[in-house]
PDB file of C-alpha atoms and ligand atoms in Angstrom:
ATOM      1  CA  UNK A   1       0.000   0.000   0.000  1.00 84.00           C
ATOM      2  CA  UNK A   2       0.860   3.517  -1.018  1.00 92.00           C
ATOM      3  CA  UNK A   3       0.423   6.537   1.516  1.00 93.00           C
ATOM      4  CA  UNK A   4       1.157  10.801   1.397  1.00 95.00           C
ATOM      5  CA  UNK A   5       3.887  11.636   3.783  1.00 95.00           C
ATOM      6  CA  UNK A   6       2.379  15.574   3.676  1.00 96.00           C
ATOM      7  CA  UNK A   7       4.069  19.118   4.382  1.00 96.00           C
ATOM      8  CA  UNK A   8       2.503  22.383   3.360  1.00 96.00           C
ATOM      9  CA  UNK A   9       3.288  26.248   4.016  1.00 96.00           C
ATOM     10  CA  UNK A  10       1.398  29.236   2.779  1.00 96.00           C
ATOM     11  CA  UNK A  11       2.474  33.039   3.030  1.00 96.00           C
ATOM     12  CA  UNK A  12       0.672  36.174   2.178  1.00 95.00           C
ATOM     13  CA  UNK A  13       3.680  37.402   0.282  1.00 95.00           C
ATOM     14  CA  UNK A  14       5.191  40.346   0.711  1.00 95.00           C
ATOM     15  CA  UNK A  15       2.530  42.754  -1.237  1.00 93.00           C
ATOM     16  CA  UNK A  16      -0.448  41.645   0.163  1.00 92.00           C
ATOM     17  CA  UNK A  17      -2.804  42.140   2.684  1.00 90.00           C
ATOM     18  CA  UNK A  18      -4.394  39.218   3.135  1.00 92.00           C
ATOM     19  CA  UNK A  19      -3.632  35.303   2.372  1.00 95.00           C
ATOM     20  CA  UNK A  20      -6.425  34.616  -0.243  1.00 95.00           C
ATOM     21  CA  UNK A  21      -4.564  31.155  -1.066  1.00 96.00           C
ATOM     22  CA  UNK A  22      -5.979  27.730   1.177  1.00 96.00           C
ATOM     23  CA  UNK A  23      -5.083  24.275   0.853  1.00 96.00           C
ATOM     24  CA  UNK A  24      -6.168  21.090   2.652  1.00 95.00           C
ATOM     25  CA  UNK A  25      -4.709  18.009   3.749  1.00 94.00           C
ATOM     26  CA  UNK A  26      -5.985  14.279   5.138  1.00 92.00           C
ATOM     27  CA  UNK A  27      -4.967  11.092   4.298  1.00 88.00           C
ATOM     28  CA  UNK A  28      -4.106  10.339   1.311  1.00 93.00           C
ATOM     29  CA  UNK A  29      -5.584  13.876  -0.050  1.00 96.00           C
ATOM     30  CA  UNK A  30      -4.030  17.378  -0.667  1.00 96.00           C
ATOM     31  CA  UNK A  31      -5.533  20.190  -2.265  1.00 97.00           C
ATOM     32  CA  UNK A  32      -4.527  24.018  -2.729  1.00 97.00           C
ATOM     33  CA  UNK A  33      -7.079  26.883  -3.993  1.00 97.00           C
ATOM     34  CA  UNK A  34      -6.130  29.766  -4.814  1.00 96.00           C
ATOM     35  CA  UNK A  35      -8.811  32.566  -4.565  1.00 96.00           C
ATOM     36  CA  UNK A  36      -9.997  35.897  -6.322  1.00 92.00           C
ATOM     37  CA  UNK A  37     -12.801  38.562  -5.630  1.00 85.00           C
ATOM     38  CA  UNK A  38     -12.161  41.625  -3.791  1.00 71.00           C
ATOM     39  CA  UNK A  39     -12.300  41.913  -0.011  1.00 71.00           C
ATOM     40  CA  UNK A  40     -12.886  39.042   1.867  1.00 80.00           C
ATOM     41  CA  UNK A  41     -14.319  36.644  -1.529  1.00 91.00           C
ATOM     42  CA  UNK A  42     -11.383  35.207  -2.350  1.00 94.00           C
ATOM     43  CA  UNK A  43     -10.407  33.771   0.923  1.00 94.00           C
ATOM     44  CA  UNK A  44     -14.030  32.286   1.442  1.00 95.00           C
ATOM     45  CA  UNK A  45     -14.046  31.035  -1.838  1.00 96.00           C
ATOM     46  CA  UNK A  46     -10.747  28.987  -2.066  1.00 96.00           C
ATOM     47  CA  UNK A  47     -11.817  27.965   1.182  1.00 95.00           C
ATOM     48  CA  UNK A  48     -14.750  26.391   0.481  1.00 96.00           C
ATOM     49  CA  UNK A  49     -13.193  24.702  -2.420  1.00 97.00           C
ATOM     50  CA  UNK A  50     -10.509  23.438  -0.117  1.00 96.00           C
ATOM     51  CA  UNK A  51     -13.184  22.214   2.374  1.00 94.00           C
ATOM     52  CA  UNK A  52     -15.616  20.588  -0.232  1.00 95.00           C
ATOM     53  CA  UNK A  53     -12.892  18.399  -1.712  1.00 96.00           C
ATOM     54  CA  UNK A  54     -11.797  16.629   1.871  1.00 94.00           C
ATOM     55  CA  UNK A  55     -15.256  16.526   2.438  1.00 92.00           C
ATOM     56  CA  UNK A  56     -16.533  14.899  -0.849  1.00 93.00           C
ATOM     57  CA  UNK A  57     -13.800  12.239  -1.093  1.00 93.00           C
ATOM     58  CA  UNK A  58     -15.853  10.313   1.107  1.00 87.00           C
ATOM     59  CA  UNK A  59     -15.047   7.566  -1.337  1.00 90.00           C
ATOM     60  CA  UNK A  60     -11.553   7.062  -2.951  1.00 93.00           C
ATOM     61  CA  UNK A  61     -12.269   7.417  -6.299  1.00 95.00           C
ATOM     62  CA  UNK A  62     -11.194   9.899  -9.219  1.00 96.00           C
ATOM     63  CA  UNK A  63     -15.307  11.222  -9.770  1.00 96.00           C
ATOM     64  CA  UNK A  64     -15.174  12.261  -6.071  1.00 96.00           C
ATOM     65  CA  UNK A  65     -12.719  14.723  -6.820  1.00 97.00           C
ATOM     66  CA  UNK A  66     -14.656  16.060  -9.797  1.00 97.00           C
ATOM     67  CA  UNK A  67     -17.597  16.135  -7.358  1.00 97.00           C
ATOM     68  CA  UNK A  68     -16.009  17.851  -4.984  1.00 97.00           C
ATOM     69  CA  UNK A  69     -15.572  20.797  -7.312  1.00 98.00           C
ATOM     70  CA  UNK A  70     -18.534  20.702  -9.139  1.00 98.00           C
ATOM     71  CA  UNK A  71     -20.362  21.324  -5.079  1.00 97.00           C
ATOM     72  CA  UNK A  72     -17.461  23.529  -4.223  1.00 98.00           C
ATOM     73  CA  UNK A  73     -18.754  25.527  -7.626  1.00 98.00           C
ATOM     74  CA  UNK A  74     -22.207  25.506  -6.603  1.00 98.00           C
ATOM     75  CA  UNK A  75     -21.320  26.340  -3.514  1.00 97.00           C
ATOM     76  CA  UNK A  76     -19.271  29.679  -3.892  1.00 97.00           C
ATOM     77  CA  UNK A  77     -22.396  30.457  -6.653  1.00 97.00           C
ATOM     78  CA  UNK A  78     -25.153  29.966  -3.970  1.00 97.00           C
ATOM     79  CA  UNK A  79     -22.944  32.187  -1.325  1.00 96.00           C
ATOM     80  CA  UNK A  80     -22.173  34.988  -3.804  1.00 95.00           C
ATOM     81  CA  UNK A  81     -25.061  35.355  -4.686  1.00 96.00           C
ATOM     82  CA  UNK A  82     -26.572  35.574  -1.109  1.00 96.00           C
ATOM     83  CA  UNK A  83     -23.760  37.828  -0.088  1.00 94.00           C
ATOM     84  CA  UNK A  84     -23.345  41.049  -1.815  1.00 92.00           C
ATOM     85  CA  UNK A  85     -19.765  41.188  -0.513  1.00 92.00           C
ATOM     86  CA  UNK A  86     -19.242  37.943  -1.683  1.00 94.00           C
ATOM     87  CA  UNK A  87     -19.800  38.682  -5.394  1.00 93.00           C
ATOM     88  CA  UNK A  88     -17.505  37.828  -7.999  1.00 92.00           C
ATOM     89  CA  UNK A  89     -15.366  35.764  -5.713  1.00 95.00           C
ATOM     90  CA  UNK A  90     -13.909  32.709  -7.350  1.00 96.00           C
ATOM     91  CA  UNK A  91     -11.139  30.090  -7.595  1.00 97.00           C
ATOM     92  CA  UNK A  92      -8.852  27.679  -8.400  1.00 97.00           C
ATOM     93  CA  UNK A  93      -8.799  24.415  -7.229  1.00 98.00           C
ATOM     94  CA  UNK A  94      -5.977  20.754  -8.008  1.00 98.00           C
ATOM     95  CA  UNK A  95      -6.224  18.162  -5.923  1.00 98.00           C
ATOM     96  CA  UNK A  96      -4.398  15.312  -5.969  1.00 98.00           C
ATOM     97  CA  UNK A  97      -5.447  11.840  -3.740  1.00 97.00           C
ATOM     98  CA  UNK A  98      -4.786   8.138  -3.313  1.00 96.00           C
ATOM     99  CA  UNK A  99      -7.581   6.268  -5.294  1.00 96.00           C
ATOM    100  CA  UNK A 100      -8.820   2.663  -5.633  1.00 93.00           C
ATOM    101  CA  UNK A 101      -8.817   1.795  -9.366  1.00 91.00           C
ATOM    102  CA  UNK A 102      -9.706  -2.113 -10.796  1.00 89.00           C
ATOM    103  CA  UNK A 103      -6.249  -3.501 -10.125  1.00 86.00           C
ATOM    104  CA  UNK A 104      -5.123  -1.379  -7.308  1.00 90.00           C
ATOM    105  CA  UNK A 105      -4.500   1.605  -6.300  1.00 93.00           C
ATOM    106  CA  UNK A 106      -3.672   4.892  -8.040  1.00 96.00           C
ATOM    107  CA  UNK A 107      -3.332   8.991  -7.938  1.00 97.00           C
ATOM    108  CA  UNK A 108      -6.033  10.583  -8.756  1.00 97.00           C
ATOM    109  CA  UNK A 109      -6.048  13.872  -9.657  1.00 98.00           C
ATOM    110  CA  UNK A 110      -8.062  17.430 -10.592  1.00 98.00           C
ATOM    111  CA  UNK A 111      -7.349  20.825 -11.840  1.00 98.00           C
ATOM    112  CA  UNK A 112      -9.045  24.136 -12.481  1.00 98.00           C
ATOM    113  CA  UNK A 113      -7.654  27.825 -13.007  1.00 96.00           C
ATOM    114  CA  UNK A 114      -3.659  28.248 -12.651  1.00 96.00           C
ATOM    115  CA  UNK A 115      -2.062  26.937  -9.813  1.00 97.00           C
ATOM    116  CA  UNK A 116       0.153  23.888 -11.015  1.00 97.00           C
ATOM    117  CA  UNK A 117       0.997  20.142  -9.769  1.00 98.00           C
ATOM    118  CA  UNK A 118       4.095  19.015 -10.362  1.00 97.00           C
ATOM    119  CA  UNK A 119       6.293  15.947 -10.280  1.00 96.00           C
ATOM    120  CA  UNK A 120       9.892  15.150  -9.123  1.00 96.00           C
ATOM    121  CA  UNK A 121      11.060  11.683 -10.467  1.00 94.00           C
ATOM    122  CA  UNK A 122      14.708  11.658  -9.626  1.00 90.00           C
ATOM    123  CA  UNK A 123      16.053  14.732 -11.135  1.00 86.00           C
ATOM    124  CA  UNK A 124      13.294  15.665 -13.270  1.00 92.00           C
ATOM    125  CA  UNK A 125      10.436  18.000 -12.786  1.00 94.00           C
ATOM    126  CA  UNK A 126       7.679  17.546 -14.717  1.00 95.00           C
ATOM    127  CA  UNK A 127       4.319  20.207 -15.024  1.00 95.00           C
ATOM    128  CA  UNK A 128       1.224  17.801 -14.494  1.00 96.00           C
ATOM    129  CA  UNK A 129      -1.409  20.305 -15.156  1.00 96.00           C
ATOM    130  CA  UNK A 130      -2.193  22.986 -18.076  1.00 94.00           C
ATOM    131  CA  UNK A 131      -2.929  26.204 -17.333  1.00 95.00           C
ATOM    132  CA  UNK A 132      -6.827  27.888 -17.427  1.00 95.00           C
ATOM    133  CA  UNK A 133      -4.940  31.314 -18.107  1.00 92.00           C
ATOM    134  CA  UNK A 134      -4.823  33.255 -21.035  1.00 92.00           C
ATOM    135  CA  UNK A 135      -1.201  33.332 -21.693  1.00 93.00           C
ATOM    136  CA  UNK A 136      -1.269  29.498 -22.165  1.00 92.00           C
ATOM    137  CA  UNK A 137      -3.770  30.007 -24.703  1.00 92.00           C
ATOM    138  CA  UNK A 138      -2.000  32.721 -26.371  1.00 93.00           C
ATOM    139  CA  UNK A 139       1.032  30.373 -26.225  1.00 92.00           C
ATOM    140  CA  UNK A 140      -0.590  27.491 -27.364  1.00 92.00           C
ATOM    141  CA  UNK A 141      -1.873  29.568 -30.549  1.00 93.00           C
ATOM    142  CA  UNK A 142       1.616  30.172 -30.905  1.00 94.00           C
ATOM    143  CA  UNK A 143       1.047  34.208 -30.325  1.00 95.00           C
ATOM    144  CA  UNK A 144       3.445  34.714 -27.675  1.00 94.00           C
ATOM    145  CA  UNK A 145       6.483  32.498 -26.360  1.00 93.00           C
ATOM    146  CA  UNK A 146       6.598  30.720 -22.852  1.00 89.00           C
ATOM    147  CA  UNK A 147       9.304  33.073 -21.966  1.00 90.00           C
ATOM    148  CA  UNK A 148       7.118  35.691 -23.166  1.00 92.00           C
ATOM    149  CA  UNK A 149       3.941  34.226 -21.182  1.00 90.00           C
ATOM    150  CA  UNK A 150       5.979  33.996 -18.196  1.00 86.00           C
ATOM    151  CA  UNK A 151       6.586  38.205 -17.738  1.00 88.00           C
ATOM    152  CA  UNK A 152       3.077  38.874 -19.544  1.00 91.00           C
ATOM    153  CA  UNK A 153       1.810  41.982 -18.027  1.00 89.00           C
ATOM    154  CA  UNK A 154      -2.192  39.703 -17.862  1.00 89.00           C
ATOM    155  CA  UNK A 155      -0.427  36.705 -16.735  1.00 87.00           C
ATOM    156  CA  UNK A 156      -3.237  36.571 -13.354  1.00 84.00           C
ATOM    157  CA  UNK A 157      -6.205  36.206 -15.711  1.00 89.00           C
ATOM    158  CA  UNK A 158      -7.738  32.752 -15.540  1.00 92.00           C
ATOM    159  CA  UNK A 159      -9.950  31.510 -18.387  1.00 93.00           C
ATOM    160  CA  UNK A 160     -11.318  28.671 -15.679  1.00 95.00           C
ATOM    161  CA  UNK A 161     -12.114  28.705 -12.269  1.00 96.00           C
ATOM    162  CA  UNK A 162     -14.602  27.946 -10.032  1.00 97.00           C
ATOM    163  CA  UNK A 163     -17.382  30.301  -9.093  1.00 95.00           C
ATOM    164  CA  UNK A 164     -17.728  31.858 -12.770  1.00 93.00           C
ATOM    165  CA  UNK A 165     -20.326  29.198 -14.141  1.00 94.00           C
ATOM    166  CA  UNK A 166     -23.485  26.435 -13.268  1.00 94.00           C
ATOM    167  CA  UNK A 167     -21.221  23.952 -15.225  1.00 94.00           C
ATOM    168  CA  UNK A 168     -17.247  24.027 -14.481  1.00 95.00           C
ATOM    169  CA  UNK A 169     -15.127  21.706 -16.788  1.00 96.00           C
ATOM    170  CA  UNK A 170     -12.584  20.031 -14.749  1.00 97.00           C
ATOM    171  CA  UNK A 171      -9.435  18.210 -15.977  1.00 97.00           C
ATOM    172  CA  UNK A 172      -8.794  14.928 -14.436  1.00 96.00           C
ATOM    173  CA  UNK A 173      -5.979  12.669 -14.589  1.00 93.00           C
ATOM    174  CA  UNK A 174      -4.784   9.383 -13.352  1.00 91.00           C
ATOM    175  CA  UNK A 175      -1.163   8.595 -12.473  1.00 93.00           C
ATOM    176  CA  UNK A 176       0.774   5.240 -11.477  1.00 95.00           C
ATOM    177  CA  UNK A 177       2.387   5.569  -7.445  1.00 96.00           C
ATOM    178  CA  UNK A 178       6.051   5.114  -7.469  1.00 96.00           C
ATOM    179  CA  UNK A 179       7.569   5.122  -4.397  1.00 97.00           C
ATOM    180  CA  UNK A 180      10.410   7.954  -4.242  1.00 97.00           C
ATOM    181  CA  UNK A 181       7.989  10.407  -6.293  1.00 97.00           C
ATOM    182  CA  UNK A 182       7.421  13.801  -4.770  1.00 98.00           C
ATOM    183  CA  UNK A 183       4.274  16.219  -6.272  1.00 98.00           C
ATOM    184  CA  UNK A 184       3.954  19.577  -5.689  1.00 98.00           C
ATOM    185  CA  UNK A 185       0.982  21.263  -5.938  1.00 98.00           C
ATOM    186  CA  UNK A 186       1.270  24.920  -5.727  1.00 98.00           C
ATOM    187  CA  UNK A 187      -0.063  28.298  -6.493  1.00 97.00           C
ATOM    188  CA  UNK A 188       0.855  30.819  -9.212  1.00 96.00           C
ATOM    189  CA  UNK A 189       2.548  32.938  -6.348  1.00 97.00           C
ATOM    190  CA  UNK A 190       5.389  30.312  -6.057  1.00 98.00           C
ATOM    191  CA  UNK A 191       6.142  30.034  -9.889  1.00 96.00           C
ATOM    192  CA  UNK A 192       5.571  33.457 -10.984  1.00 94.00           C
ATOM    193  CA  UNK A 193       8.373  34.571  -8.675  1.00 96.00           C
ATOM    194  CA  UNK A 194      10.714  30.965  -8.712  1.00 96.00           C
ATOM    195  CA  UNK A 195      12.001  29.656 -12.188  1.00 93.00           C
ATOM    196  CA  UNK A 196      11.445  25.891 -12.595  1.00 93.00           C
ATOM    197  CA  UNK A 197      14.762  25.234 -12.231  1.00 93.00           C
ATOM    198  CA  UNK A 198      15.154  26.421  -8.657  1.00 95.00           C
ATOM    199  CA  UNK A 199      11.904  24.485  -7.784  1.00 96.00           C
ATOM    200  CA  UNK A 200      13.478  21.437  -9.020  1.00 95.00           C
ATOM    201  CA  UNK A 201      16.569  21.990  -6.961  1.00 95.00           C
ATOM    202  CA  UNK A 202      14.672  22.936  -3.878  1.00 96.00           C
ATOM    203  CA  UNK A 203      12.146  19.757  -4.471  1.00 97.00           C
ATOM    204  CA  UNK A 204      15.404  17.081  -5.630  1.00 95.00           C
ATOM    205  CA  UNK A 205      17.681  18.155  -2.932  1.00 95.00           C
ATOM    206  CA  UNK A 206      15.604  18.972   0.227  1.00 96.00           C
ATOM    207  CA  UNK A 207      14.813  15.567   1.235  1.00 96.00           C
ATOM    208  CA  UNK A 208      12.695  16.868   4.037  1.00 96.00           C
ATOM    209  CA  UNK A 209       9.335  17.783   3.046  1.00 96.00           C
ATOM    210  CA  UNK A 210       8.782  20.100   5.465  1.00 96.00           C
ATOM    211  CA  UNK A 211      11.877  22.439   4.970  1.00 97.00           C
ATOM    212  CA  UNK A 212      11.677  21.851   1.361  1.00 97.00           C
ATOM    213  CA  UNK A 213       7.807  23.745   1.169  1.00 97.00           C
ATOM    214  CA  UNK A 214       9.422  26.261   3.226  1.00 96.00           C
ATOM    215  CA  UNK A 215      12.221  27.049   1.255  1.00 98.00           C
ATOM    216  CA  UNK A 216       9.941  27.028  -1.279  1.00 98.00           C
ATOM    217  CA  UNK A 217       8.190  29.941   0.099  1.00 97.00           C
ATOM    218  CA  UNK A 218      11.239  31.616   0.799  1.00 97.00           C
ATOM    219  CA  UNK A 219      12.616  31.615  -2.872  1.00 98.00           C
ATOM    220  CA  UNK A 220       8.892  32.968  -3.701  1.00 98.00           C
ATOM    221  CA  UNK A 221       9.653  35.924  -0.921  1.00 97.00           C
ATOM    222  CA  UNK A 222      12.899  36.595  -2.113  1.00 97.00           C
ATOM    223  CA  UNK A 223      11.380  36.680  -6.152  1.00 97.00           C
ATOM    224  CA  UNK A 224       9.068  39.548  -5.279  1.00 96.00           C
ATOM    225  CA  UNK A 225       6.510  37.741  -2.974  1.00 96.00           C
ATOM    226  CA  UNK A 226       3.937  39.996  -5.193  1.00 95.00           C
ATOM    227  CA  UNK A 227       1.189  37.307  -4.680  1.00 94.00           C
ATOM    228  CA  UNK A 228      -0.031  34.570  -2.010  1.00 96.00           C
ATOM    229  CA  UNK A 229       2.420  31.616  -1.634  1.00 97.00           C
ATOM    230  CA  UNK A 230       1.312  28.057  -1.253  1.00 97.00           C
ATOM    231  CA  UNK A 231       3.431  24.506  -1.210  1.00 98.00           C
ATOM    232  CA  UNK A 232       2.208  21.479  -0.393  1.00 97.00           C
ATOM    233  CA  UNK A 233       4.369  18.796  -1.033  1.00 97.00           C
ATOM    234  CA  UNK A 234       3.132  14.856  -1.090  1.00 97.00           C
ATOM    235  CA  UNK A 235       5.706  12.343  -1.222  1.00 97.00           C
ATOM    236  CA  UNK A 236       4.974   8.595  -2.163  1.00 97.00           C
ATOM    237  CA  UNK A 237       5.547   6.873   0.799  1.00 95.00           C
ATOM    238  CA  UNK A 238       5.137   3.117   1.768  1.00 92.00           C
ATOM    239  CA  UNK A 239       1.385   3.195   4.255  1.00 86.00           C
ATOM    240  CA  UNK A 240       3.816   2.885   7.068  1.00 86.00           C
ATOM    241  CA  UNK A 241       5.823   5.792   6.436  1.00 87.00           C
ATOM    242  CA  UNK A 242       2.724   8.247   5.756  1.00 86.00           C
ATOM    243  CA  UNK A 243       1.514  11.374   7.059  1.00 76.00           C
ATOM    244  CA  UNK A 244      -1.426   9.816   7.915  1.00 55.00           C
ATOM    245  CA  UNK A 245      -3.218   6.622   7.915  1.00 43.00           C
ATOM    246  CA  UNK A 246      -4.271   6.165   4.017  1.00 38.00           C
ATOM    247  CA  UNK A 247      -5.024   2.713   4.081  1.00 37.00           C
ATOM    248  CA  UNK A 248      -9.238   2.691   4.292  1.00 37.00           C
ATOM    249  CA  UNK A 249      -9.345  -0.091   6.640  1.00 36.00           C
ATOM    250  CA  UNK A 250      -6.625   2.617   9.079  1.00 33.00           C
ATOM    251  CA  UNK A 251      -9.239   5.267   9.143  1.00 34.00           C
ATOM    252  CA  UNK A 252     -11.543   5.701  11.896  1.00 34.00           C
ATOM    253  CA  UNK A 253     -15.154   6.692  11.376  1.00 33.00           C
ATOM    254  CA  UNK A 254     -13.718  10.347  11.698  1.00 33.00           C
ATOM    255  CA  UNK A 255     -10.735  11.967  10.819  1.00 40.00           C
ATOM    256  CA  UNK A 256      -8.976  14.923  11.738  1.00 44.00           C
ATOM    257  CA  UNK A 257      -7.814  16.909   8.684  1.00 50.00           C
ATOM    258  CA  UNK A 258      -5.962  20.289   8.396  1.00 55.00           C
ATOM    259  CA  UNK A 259      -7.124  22.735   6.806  1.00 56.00           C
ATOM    260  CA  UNK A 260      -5.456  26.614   6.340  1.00 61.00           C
ATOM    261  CA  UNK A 261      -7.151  29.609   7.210  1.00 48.00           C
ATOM    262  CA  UNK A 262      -6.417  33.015   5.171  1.00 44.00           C
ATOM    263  CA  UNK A 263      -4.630  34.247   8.442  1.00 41.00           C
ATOM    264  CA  UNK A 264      -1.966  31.791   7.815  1.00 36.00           C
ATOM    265  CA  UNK A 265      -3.415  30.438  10.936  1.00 36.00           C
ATOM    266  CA  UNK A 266      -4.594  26.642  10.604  1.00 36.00           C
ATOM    267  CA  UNK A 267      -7.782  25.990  12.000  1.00 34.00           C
ATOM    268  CA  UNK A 268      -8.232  21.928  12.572  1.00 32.00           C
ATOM    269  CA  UNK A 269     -12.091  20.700  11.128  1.00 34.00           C
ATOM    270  CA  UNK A 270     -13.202  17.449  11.417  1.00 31.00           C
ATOM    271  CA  UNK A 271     -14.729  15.345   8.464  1.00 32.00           C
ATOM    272  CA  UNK A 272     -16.034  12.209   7.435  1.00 29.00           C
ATOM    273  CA  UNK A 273     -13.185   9.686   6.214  1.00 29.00           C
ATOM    274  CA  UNK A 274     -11.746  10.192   2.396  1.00 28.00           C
ATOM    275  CA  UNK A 275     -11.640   6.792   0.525  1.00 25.00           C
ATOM    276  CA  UNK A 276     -13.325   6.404  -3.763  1.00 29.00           C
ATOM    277  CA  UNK A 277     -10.973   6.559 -10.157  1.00 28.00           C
ATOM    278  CA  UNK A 278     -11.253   7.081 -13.993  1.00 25.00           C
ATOM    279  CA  UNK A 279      -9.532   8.526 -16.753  1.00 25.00           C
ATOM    280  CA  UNK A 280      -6.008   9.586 -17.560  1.00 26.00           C
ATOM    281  CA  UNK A 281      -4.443  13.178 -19.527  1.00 27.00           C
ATOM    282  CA  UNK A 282      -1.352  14.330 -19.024  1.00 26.00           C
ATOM    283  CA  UNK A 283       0.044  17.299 -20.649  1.00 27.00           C
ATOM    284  CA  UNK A 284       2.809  19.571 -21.790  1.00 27.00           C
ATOM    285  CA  UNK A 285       6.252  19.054 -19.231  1.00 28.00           C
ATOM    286  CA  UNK A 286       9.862  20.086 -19.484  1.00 30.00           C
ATOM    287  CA  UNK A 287      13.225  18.547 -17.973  1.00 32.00           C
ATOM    288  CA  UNK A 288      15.780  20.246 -16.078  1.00 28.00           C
TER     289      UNK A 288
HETATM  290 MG1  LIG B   1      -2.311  33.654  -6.772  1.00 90.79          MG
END
């Protein structure tokens, strides 16, 4: 059996004035949102998005993911619209979790918007996700460069995210656990500041998980810090070197899960157990 040995930081940055970034972690589950809408909408939306996914993967399969962001979507609709303060507010949402699939076990995973999961196998860093932005559609159209998209003065806008529409298209994916792997799932304030070459470092030669989301965050700081930071780092463990219990039969009826506030501040909420797969895409990647 497979398990998440888990470490995640967030920081507000250095420009900010408040964290609008959350992520969530239980076993076998990570997630990181990364929220938009003036005063306080992005921070309740990403968190709700954070929230709905631990919540949802009640089973450990790949269509509770999607499920947990198409009720996250609903969700930040219903309380937007019921909140005048609240309006507009939106996010992004990838997830990645342990699944059950026919002949096993797998990673499951989701994304929406523009923050990223990554891979480190050995030396290389791969880019699991595609962008929702509009630079990745100008590059793919061939109309600017990466290198161009990368300093693009409308870089932030996201062509996806949740909170915009009834019906959010969500890109899942499945992957094979290898033990030694380490994903990162992150949001745009870590690589707009951090070239993927420092990541890759940072991820293939901090072997601690913990100091390696932190120095994460301080490379991001030390790039500008112009936007929220969040790291959360899963490494593919053996189920008794994980985080947390991720075998199902491990879990108690209840688990404890942690979840960040916008404060920086985590707050500790209690949820039903994760445990419930499907289909594979894998996109566009580089090597270091
Ligand atoms: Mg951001």
């Amino acid at each position: 059996m497979f398990g998440f040995r888990i470490a995640a930081a967030t920081h507000i940055g250095v420009a900010r004035q408040i964290n609008q970034d959350s992520y969530a972690t239980a076993p076998g589950l990570v997630v990181v949102a990364d929220g938009m809408g003036g005063h306080r909408g992005g921070e309740v939306a990403s968190a709700i998005a954070a929230k709905e996914m631990i919540h949802r993967f009640d089973l450990p399969v790949l269509d509770a993911l999607v499920a947990g962001v198409e009720h996250a979507n609903r969700r930040i609709l219903d309380e937007a619209a019921a909140d005048p303060n609240l309006h507009g507010m939106g996010t992004t949402v990838v997830a990645l979790g342990l699944i059950e699939v026919e002949d096993g076990v797998a990673l499951g995973a989701i994304n929406v918007g523009d923050s990223r999961m990554y891979r480190l196998t050995g030396n290389v860093l791969e880019q699991l996700t595609e962008d929702h932005s509009l630079v990745e559609a100008l590059v793919r159209e061939g109309r600017i460069t990466p290198a161009e998209a990368e300093v693009h003065p409308q870089r932030n806008i996201v062509t996806r995210a949740l909170g915009v529409i009834e019906h959010v298209e969500v890109d899942s994916f499945h992957f094979v656990p290898k033990i030694g792997d380490r994903y990162l799932l992150c949001s745009d304030g870590l690589f707009n500041e951090v070239d993927a070459h420092t990541i890759a470092t940072i991820l293939a030669t901090e072997a601690d998980p913990d100091v390696a989301t932190e120095k994460l965050v301080a490379a991001a700081n030390q790039g500008g810090g112009r936007d929220n930071i969040t790291a959360v780092i899963a490494d593919i463990v053996t189920a008794d070197e994980a985080s947390m219990p991720s075998k199902p039969e491990a879990l108690a009826n209840r688990t404890v899960v942690e979840v960040s506030e916008p404060t920086n501040e985590h707050a500790t909420v209690i949820v039903d157990e994760p445990l419930q797969g499907a289909v594979p895409k894998q996109r566009w990647s580089w090597r270091r």
